[in-house]
PDB file of C-alpha atoms in Angstrom:
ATOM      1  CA  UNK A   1     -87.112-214.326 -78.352  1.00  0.00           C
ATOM      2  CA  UNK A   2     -90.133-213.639 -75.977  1.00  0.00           C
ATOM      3  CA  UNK A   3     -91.058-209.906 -74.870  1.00  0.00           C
ATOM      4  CA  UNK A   4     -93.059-208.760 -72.249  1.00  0.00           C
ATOM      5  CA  UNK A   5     -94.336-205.505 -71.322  1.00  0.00           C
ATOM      6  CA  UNK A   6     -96.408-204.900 -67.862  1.00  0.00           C
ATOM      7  CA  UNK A   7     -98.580-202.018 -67.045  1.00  0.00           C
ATOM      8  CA  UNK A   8    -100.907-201.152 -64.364  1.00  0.00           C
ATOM      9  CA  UNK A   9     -99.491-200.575 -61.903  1.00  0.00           C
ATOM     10  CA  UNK A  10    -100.062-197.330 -59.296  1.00  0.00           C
ATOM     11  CA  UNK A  11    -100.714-196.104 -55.662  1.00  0.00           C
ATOM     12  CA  UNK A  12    -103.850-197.286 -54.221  1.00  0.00           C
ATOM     13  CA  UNK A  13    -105.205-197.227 -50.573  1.00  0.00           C
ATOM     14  CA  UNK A  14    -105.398-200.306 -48.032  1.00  0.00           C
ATOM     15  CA  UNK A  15    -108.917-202.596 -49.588  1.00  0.00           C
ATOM     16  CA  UNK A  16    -108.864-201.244 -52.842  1.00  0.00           C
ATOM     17  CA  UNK A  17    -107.910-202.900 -56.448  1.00  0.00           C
ATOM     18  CA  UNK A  18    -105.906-202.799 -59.168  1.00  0.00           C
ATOM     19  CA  UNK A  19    -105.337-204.549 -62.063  1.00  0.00           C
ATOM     20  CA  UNK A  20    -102.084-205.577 -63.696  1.00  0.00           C
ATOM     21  CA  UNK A  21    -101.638-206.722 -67.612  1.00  0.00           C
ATOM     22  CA  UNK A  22     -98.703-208.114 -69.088  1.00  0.00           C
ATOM     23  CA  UNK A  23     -98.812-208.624 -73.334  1.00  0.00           C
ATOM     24  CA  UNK A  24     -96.603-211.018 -74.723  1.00  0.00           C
ATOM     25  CA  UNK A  25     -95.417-210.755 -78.795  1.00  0.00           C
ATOM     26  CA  UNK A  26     -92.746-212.897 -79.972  1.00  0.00           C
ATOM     27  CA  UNK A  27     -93.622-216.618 -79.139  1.00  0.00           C
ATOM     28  CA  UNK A  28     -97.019-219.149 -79.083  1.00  0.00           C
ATOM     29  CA  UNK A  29     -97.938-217.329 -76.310  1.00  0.00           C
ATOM     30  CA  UNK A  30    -101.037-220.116 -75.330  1.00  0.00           C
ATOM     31  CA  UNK A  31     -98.354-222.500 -75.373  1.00  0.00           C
ATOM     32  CA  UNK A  32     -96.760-221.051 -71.877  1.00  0.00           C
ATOM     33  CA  UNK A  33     -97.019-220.934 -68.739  1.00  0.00           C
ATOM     34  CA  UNK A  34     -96.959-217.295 -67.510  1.00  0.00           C
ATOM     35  CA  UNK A  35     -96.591-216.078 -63.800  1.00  0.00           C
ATOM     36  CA  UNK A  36     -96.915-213.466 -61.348  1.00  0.00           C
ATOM     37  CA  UNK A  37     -93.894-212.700 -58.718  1.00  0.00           C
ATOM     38  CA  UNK A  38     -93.219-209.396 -56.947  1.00  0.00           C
ATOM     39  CA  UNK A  39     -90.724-208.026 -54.963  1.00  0.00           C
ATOM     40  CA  UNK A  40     -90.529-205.963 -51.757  1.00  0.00           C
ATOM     41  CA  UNK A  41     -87.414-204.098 -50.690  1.00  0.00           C
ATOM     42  CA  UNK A  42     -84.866-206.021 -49.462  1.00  0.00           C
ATOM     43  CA  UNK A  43     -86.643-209.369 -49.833  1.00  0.00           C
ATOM     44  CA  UNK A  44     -86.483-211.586 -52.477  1.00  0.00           C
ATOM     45  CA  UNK A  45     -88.449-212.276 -55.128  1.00  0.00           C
ATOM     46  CA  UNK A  46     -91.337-214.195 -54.715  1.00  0.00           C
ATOM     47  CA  UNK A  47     -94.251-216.520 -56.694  1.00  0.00           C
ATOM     48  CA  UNK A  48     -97.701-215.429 -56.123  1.00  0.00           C
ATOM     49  CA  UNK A  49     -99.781-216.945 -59.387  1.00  0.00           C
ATOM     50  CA  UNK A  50     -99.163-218.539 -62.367  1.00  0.00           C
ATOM     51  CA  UNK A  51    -101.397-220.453 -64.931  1.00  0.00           C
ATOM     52  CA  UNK A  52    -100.155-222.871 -67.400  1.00  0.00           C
ATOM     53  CA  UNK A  53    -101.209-223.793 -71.118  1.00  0.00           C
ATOM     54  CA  UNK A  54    -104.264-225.343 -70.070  1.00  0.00           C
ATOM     55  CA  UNK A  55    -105.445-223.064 -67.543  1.00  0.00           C
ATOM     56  CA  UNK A  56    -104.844-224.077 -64.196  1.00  0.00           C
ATOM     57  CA  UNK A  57    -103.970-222.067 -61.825  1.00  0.00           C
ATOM     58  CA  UNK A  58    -101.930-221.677 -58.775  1.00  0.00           C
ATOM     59  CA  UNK A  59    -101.583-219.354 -55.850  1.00  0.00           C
ATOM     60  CA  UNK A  60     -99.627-218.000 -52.928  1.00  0.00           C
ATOM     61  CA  UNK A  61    -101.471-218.400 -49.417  1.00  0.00           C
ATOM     62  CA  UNK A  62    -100.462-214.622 -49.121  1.00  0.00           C
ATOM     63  CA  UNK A  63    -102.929-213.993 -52.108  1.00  0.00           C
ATOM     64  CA  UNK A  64    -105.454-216.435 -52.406  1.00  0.00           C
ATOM     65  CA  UNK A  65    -109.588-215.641 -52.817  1.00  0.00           C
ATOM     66  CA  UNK A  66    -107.854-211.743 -53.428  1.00  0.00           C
ATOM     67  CA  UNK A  67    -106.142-211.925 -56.315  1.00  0.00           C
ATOM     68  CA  UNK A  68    -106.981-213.802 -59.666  1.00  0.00           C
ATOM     69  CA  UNK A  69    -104.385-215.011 -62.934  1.00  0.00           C
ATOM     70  CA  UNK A  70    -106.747-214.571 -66.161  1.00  0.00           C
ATOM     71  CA  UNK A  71    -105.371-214.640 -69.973  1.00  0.00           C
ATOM     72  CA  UNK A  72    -107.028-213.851 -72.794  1.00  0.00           C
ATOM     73  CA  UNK A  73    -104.871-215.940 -75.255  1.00  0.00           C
ATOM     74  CA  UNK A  74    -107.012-213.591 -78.423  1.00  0.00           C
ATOM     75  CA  UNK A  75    -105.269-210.587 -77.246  1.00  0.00           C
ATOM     76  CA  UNK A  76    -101.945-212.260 -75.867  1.00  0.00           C
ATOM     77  CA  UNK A  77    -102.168-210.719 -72.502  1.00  0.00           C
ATOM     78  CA  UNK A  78    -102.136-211.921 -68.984  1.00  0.00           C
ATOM     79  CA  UNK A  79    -104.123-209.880 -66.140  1.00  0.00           C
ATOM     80  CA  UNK A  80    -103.649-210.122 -62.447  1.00  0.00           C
ATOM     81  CA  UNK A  81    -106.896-208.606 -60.652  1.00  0.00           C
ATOM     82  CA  UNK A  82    -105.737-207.506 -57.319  1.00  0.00           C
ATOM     83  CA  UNK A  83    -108.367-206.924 -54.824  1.00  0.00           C
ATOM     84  CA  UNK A  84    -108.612-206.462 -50.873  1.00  0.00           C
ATOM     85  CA  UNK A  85    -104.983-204.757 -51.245  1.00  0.00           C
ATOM     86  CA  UNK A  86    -103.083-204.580 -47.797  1.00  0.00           C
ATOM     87  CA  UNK A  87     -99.922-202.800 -47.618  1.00  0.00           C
ATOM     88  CA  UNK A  88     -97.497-206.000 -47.626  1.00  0.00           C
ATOM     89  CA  UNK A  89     -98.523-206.420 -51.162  1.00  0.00           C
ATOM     90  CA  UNK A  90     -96.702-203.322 -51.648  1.00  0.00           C
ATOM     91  CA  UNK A  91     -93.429-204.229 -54.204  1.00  0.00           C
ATOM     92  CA  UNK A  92     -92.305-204.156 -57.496  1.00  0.00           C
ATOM     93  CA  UNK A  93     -94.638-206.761 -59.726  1.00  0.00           C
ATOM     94  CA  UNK A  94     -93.375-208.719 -62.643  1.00  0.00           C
ATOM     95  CA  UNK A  95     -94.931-211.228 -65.306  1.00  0.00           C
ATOM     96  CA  UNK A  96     -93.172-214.054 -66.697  1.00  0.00           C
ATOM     97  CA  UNK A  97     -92.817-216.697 -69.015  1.00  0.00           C
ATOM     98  CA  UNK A  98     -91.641-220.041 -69.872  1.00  0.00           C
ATOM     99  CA  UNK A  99     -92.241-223.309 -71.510  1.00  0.00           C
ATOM    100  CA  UNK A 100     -92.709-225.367 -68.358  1.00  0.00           C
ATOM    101  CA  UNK A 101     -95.336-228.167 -68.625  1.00  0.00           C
ATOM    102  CA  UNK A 102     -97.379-227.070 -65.570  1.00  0.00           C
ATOM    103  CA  UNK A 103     -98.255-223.634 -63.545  1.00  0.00           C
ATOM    104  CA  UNK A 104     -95.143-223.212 -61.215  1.00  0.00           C
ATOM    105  CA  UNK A 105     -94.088-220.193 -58.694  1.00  0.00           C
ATOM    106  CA  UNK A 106     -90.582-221.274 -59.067  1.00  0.00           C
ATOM    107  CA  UNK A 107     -88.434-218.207 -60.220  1.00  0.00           C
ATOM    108  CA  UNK A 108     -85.991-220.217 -61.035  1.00  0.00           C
ATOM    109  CA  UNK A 109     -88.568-222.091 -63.689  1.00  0.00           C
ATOM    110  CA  UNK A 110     -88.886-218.747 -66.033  1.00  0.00           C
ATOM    111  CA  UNK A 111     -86.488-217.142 -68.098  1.00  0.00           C
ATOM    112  CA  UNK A 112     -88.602-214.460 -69.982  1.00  0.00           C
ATOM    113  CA  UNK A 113     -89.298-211.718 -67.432  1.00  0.00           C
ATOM    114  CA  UNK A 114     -91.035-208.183 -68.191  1.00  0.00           C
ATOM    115  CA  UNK A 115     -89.909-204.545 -66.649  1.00  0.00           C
ATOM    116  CA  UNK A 116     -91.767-204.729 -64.031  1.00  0.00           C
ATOM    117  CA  UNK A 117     -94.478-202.497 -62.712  1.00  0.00           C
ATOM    118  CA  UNK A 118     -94.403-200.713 -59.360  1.00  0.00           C
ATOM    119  CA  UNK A 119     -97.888-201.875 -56.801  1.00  0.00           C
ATOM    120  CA  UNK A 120     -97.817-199.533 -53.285  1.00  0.00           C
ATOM    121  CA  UNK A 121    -100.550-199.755 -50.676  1.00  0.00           C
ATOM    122  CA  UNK A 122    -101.364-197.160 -48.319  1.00  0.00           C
TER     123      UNK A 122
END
């Protein structure tokens, strides 16, 4: 059984940053892939990073050259640095994880999911 626990998240004004981490117990956490999704009201739930075993990493037009998907596989966590916030990244943020051979946004491709951590820009 996989758990996840998010934190980081907060209230932060349009062009600032935050940073989001997500530790993982419970599984060979360098073995998965692990993503970030968020959720605005009313909308569904959407990919915007994930990085698989090896590394590589994908992104979401909406975030790309702002926001980066780091591990540090020593300390089982995943980070999300959020920079250049805008207020449509405003939502609820979760992390993720699965055994799925390469980085995917898919929802649908994860079945470990953490709490979730509320992001609003102002």
């Amino acid at each position: 059984h996989v758990q996840l626990v998010e934190s980081g998240g907060g209230s932060v004004q349009t062009g600032g940053s935050l940073r989001l981490s997500c530790v993982a117990s419970g599984h060979t956490y360098s073995s998965y892939c692990m993503g970030w999704f968020r959720q605005a009201p009313g909308k569904p739930r959407e990919g915007i990073a994930s990085i698989d075993d090896d590394g590589t990493t994908v992104y979401a037009d909406s975030v790309k050259g702002r926001f980066t998907i780091s591990k540090d596989n020593a300390k089982r966590t995943l980070y999300l640095q959020m920079r250049s916030l805008k207020p449509e990244d405003t939502g609820m943020y979760y992390c993720a994880a699965d055994l799925v051979p390469i980085a995917t946004m898919s929802v649908a491709d994860f079945a470990y999911w953490a709490q979730g951590t509320q992001v609003t820009v102002s």
